[in-house]
PDB file of C-alpha atoms in Angstrom:
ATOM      1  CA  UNK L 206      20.420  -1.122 -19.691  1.00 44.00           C
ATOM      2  CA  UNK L 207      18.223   1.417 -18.445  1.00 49.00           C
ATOM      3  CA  UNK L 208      18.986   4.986 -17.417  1.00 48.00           C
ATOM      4  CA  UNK L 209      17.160   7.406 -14.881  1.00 53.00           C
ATOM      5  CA  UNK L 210      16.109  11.212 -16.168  1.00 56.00           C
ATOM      6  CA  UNK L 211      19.196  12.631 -16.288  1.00 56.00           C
ATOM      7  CA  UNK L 212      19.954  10.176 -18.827  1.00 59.00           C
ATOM      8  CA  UNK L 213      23.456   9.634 -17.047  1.00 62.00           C
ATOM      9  CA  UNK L 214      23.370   7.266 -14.234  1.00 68.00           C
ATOM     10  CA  UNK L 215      22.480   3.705 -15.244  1.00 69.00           C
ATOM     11  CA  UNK L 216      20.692   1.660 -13.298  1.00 78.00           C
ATOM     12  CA  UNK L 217      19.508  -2.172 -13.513  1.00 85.00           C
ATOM     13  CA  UNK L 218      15.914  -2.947 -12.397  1.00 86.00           C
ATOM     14  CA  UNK L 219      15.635  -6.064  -9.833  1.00 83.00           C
ATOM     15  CA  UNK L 220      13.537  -8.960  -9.805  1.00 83.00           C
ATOM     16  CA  UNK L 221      10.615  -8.072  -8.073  1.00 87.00           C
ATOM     17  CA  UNK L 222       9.023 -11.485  -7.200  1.00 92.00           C
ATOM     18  CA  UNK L 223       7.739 -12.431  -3.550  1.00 94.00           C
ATOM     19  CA  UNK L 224      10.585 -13.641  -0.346  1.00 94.00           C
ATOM     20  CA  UNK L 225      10.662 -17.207   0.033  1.00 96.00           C
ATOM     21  CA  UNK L 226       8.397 -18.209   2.511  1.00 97.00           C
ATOM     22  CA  UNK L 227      10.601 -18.338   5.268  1.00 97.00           C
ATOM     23  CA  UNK L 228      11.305 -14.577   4.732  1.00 97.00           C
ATOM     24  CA  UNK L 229       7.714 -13.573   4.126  1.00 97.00           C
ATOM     25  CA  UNK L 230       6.905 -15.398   7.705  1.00 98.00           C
ATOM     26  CA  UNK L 231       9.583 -13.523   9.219  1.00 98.00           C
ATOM     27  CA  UNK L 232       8.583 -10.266   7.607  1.00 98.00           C
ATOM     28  CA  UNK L 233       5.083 -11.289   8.887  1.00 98.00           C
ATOM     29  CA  UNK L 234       6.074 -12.736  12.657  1.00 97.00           C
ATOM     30  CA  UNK L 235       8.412  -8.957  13.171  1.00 97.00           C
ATOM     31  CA  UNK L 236       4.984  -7.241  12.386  1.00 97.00           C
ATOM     32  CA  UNK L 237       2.764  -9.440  14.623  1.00 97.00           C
ATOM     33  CA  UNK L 238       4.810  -9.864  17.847  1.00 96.00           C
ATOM     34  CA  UNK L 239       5.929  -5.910  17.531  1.00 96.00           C
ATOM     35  CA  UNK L 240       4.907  -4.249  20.990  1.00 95.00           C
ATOM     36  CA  UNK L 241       4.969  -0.747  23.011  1.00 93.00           C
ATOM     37  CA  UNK L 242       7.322  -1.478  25.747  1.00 94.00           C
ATOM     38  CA  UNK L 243       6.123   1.060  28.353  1.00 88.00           C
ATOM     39  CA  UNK L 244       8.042  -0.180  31.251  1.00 85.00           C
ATOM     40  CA  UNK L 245      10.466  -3.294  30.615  1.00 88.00           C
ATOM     41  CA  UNK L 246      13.422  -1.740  29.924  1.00 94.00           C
ATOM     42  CA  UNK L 247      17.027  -3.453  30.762  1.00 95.00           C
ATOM     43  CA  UNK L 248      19.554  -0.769  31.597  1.00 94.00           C
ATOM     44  CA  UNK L 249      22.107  -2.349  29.606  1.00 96.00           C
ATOM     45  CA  UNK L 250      23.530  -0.047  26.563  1.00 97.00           C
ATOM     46  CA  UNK L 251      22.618  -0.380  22.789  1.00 98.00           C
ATOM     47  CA  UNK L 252      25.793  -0.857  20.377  1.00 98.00           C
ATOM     48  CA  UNK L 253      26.561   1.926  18.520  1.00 98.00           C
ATOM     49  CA  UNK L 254      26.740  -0.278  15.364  1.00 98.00           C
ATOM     50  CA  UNK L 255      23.267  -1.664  16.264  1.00 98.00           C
ATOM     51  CA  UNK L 256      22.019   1.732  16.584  1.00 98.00           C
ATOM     52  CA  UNK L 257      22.953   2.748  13.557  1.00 98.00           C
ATOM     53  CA  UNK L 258      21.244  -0.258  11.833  1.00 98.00           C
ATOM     54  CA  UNK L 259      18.085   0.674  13.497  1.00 98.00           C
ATOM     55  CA  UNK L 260      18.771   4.169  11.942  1.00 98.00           C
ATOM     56  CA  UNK L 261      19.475   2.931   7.961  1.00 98.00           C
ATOM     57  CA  UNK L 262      16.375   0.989   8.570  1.00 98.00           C
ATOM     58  CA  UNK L 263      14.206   3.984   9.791  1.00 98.00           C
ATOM     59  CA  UNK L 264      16.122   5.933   6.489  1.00 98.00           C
ATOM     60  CA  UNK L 265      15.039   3.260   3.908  1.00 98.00           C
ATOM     61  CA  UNK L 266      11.424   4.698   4.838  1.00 98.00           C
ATOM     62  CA  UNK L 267       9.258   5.598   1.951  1.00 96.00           C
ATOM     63  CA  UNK L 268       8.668   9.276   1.559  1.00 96.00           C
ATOM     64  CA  UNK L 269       6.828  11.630  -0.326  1.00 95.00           C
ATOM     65  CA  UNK L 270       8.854  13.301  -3.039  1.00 95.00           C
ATOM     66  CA  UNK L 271      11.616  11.185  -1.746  1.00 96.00           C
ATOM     67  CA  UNK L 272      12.002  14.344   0.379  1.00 95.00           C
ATOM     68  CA  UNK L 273      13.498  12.358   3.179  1.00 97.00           C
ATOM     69  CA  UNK L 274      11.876  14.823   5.691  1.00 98.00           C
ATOM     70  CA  UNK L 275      13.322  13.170   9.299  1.00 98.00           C
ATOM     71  CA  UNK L 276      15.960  13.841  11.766  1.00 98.00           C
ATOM     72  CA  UNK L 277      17.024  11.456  14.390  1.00 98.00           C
ATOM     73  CA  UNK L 278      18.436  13.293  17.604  1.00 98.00           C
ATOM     74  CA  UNK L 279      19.829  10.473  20.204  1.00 98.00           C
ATOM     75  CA  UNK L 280      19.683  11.003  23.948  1.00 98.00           C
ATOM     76  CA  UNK L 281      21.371   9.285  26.152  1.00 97.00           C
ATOM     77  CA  UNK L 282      22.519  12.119  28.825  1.00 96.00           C
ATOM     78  CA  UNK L 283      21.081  11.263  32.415  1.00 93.00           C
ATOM     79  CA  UNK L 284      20.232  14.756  32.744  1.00 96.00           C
ATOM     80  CA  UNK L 285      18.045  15.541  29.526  1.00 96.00           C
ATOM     81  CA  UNK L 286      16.252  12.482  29.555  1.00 94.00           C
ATOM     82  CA  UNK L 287      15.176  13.025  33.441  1.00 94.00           C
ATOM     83  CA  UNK L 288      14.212  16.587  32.303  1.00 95.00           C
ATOM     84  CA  UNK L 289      12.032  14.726  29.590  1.00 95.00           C
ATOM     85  CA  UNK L 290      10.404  12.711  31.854  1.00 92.00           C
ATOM     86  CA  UNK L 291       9.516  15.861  34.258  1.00 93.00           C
ATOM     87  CA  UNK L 292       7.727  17.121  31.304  1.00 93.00           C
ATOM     88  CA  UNK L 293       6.051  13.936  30.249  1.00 90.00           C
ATOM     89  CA  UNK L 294       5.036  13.219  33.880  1.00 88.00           C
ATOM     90  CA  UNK L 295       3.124  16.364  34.244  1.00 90.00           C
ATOM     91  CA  UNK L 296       1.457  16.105  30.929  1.00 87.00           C
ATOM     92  CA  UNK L 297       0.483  12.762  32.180  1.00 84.00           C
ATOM     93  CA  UNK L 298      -0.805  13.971  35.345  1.00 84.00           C
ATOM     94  CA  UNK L 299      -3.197  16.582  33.023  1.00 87.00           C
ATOM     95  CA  UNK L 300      -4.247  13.524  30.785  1.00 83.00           C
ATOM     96  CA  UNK L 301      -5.196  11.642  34.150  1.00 84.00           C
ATOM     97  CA  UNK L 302      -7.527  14.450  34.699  1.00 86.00           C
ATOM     98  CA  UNK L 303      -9.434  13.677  31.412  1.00 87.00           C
ATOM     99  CA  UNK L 304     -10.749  10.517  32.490  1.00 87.00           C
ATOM    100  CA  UNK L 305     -13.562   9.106  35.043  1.00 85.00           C
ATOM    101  CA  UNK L 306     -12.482   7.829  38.201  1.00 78.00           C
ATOM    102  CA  UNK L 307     -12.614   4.041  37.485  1.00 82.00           C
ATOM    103  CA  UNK L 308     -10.707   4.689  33.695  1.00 85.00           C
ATOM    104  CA  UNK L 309      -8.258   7.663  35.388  1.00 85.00           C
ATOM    105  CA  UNK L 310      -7.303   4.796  38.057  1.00 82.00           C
ATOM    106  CA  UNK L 311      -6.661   1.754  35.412  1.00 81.00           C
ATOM    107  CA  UNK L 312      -4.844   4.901  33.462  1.00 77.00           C
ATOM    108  CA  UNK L 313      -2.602   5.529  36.543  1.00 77.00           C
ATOM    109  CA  UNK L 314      -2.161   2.280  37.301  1.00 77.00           C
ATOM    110  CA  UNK L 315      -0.092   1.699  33.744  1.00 75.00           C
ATOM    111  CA  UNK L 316       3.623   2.145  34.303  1.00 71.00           C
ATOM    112  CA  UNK L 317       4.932   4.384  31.932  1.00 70.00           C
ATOM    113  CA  UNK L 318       8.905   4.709  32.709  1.00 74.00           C
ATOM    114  CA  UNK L 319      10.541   4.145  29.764  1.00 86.00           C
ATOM    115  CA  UNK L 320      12.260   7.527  29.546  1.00 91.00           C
ATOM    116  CA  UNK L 321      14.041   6.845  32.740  1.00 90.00           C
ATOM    117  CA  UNK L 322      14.446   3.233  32.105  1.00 92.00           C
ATOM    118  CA  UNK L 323      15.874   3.289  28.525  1.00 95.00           C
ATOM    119  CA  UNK L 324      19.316   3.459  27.768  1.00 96.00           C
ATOM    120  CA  UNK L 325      18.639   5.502  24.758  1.00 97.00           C
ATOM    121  CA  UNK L 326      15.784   7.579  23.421  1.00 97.00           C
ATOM    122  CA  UNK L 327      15.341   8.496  19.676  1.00 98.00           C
ATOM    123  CA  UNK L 328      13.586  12.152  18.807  1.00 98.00           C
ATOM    124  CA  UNK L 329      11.979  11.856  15.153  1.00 98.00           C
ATOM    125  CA  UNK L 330      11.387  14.856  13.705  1.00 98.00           C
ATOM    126  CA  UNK L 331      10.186  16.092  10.453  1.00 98.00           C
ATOM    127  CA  UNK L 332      11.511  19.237   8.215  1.00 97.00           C
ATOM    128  CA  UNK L 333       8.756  20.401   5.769  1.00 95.00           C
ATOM    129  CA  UNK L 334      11.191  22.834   4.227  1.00 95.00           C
ATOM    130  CA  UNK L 335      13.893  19.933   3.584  1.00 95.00           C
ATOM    131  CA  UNK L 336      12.801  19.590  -0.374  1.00 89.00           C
ATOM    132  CA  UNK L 337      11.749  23.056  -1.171  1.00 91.00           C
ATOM    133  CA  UNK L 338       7.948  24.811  -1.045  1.00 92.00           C
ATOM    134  CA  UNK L 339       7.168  22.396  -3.620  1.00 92.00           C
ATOM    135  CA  UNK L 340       6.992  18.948  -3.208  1.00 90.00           C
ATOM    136  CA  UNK L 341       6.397  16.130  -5.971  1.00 92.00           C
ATOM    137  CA  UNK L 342       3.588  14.210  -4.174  1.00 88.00           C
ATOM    138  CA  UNK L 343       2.788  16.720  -1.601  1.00 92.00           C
ATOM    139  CA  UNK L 344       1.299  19.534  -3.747  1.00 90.00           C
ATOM    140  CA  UNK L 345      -2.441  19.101  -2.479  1.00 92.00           C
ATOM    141  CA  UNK L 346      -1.733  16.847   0.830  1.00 90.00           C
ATOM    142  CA  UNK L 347       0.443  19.362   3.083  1.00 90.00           C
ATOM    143  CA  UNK L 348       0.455  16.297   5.243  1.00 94.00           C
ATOM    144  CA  UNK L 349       2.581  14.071   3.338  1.00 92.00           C
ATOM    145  CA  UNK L 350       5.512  15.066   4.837  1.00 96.00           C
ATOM    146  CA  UNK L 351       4.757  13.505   8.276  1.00 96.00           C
ATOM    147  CA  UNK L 352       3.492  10.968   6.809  1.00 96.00           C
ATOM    148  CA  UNK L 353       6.273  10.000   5.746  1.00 97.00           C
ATOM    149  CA  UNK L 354       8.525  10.579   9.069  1.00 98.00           C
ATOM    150  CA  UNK L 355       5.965   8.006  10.489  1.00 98.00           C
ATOM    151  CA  UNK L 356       7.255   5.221   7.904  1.00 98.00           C
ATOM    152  CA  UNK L 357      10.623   5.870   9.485  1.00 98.00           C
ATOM    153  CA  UNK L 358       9.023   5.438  12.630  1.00 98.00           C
ATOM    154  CA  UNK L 359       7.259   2.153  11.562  1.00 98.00           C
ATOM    155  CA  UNK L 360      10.378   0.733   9.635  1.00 98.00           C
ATOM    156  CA  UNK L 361      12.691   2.188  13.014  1.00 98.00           C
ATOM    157  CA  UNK L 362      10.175  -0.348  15.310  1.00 98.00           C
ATOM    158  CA  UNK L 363       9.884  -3.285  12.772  1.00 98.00           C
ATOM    159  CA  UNK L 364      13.751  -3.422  12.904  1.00 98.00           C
ATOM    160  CA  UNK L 365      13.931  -3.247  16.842  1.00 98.00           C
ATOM    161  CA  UNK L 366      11.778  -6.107  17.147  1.00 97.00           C
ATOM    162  CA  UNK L 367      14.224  -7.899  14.943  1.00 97.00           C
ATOM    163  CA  UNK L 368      17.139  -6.968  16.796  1.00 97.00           C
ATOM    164  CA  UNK L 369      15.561  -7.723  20.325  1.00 96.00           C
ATOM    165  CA  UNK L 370      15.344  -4.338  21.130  1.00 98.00           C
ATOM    166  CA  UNK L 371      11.724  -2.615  22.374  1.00 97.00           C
ATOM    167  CA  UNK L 372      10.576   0.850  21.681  1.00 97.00           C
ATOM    168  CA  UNK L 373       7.514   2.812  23.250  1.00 95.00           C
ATOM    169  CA  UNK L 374       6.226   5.821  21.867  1.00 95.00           C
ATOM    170  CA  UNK L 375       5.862   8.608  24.254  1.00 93.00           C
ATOM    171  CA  UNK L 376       3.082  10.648  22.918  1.00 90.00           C
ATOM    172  CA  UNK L 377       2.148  12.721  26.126  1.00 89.00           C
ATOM    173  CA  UNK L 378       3.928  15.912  26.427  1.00 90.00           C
ATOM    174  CA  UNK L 379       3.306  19.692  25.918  1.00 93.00           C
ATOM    175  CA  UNK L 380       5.189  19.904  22.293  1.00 94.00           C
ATOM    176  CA  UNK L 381       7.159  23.541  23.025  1.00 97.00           C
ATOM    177  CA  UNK L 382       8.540  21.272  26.567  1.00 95.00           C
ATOM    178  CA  UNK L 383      10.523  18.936  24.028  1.00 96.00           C
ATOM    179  CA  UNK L 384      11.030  21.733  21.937  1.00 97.00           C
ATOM    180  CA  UNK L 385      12.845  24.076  24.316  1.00 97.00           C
ATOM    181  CA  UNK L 386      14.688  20.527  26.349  1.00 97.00           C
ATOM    182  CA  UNK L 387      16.481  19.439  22.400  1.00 98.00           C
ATOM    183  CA  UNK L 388      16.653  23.166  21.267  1.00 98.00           C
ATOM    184  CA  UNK L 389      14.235  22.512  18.244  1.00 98.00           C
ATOM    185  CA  UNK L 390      13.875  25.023  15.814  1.00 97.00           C
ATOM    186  CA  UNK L 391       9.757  26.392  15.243  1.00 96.00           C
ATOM    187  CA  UNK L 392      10.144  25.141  11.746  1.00 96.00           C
ATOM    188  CA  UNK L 393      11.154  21.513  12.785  1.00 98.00           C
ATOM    189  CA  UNK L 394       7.634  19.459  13.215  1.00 97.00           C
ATOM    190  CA  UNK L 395       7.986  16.922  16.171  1.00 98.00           C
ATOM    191  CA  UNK L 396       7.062  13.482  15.055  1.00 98.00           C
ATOM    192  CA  UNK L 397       7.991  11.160  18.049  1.00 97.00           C
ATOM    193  CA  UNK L 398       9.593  10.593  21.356  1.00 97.00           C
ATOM    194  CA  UNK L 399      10.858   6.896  21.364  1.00 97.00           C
ATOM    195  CA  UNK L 400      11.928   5.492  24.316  1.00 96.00           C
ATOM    196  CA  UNK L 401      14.568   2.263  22.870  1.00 98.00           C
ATOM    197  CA  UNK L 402      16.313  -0.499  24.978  1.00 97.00           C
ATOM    198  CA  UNK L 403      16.743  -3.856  25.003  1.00 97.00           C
ATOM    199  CA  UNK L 404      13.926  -6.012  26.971  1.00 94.00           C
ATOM    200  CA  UNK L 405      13.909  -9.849  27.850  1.00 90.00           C
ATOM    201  CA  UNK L 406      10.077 -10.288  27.617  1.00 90.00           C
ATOM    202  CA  UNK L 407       7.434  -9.159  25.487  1.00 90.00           C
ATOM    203  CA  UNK L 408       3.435  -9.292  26.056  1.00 88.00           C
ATOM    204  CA  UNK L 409       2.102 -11.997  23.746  1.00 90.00           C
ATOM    205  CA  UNK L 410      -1.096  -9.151  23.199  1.00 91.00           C
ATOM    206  CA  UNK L 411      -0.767  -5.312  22.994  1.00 89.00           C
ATOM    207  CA  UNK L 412      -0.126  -4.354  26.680  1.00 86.00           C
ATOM    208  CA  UNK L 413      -3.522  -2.263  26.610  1.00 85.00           C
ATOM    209  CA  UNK L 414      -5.394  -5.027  25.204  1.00 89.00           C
ATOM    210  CA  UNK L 415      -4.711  -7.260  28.431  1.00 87.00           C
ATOM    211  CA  UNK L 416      -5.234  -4.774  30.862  1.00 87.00           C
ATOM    212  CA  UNK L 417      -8.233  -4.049  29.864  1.00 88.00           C
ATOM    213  CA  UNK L 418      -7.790  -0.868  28.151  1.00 85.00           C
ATOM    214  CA  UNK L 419      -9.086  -1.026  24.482  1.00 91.00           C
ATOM    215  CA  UNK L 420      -9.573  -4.104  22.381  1.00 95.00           C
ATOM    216  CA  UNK L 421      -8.400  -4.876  18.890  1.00 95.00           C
ATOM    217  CA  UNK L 422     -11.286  -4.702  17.022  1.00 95.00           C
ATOM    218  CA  UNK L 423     -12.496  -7.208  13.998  1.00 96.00           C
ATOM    219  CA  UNK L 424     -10.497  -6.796  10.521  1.00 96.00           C
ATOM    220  CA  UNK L 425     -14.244  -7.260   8.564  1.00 94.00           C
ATOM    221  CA  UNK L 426     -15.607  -4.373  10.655  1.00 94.00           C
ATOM    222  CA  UNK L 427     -13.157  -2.160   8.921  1.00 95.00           C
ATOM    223  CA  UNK L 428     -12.969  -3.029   5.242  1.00 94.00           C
ATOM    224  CA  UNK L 429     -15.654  -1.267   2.785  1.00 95.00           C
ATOM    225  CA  UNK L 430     -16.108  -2.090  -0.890  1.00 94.00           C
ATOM    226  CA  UNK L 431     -15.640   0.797  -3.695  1.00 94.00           C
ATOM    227  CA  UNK L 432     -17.161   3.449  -1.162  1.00 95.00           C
ATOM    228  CA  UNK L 433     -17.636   4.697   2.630  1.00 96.00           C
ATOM    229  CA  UNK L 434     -19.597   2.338   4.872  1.00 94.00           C
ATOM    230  CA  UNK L 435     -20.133  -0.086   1.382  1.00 93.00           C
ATOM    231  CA  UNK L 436     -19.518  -3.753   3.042  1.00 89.00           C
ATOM    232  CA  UNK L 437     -19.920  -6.000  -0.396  1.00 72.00           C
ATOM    233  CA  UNK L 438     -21.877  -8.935  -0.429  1.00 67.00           C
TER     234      UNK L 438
END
């Protein structure tokens, strides 16, 4: 039997083979048929205990220096969340402003209520101070760290999908707004806003995608051989 550095703590290395193929298509299916739920909430309440699976899942993330950088603040008070969505909404109204008149109206036209809608929204956030000024991993990418908050982020949506539950990410607010509505300290990076409830229908395409937004573009476009813009034979 092995033992880790300390030379204390045993530990037994696991088999390391692939899932059988009915877990390797559901591993697969969770990743394909995952969606941003903008607007097709269902008011009805998470359970706590299904919560906190969502949670362990989001805290098996990978992360740099197994620093574990991520906090998880919950809302589900009435009041914060409609002073979340004041913020969002005028942020949105700015964004609006970025766009010609035909893409500002398609913009507008995309319903984007989950903060009000959701029974539950999850704040990720990242501490770069959690494992000291210096990192394993992170000593010449300062970046790593939110990095890795964004696995937790990935392995929090994966698992909602799973359980039936749908998440959007809200993306479009002024950061010191969330900062000052969930008393965030300056040192405390904001990651995501995720807006998480349970929905009865899912778009069999990314919502954008059918509306007309942005397309998914081609797999082979992206791929380059043992350099920058190198596309092999």
């Amino acid at each position: 039997m092995s033992t880790d550095d300390d030379g204390k703590r045993p530990y037994q290395p696991q088999p390391a083979g692939p899932l059988s193929a009915e877990a390797r298509e559901a591993v697969y299916h969770t990743i394909h048929t995952r969606r941003d739920v903008r607007d097709q909430f269902l008011p009805t309440p998470l359970p706590d205990d299904l919560v906190r699976r969502l949670l362990e899942a989001a805290h098996a993330a990978p992360s740099v220096g197994f620093m574990q950088p991520w906090n998880f603040i919950l809302i589900r008070d009435p009041e914060v969340r409609q002073r979340a969505w004041e913020a969002f909404s005028s942020a949105n109204d700015e964004a609006a402003e970025l766009f010609s008149d035909e893409r500002q109206a398609l913009y507008r036209s995309l319903k984007l209520e989950g903060i009000r809608k959701a029974p539950l929204s999850i704040c990720v956030t990242c501490d770069k101070d959690r494992a000291g000024p210096v990192v394993l991993g992170r000593t010449h990418n300062p970046k790593m760290d939110v990095y890795s908050a964004v696995c937790a982020v990935q392995n929090l949506w994966l698992a909602a999908r799973a359980e039936g539950v749908g998440i959007g990410w809200v993306s479009i607010f002024r950061d010191e707004d969330v900062r000052d509505i969930l008393g965030i300290p300056d040192n405390i990076e904001i990651v995501a806003w995720l807006c998480v409830g349970y929905v009865d229908q899912l778009y069999q395409e990314p919502e954008l995608a059918l509306k007309g937004w942005r397309q998914r573009l081609s797999l082979d476009d992206l791929i380059f051989k043992d350099g920058w813009g190198r596309k092999g034979d």
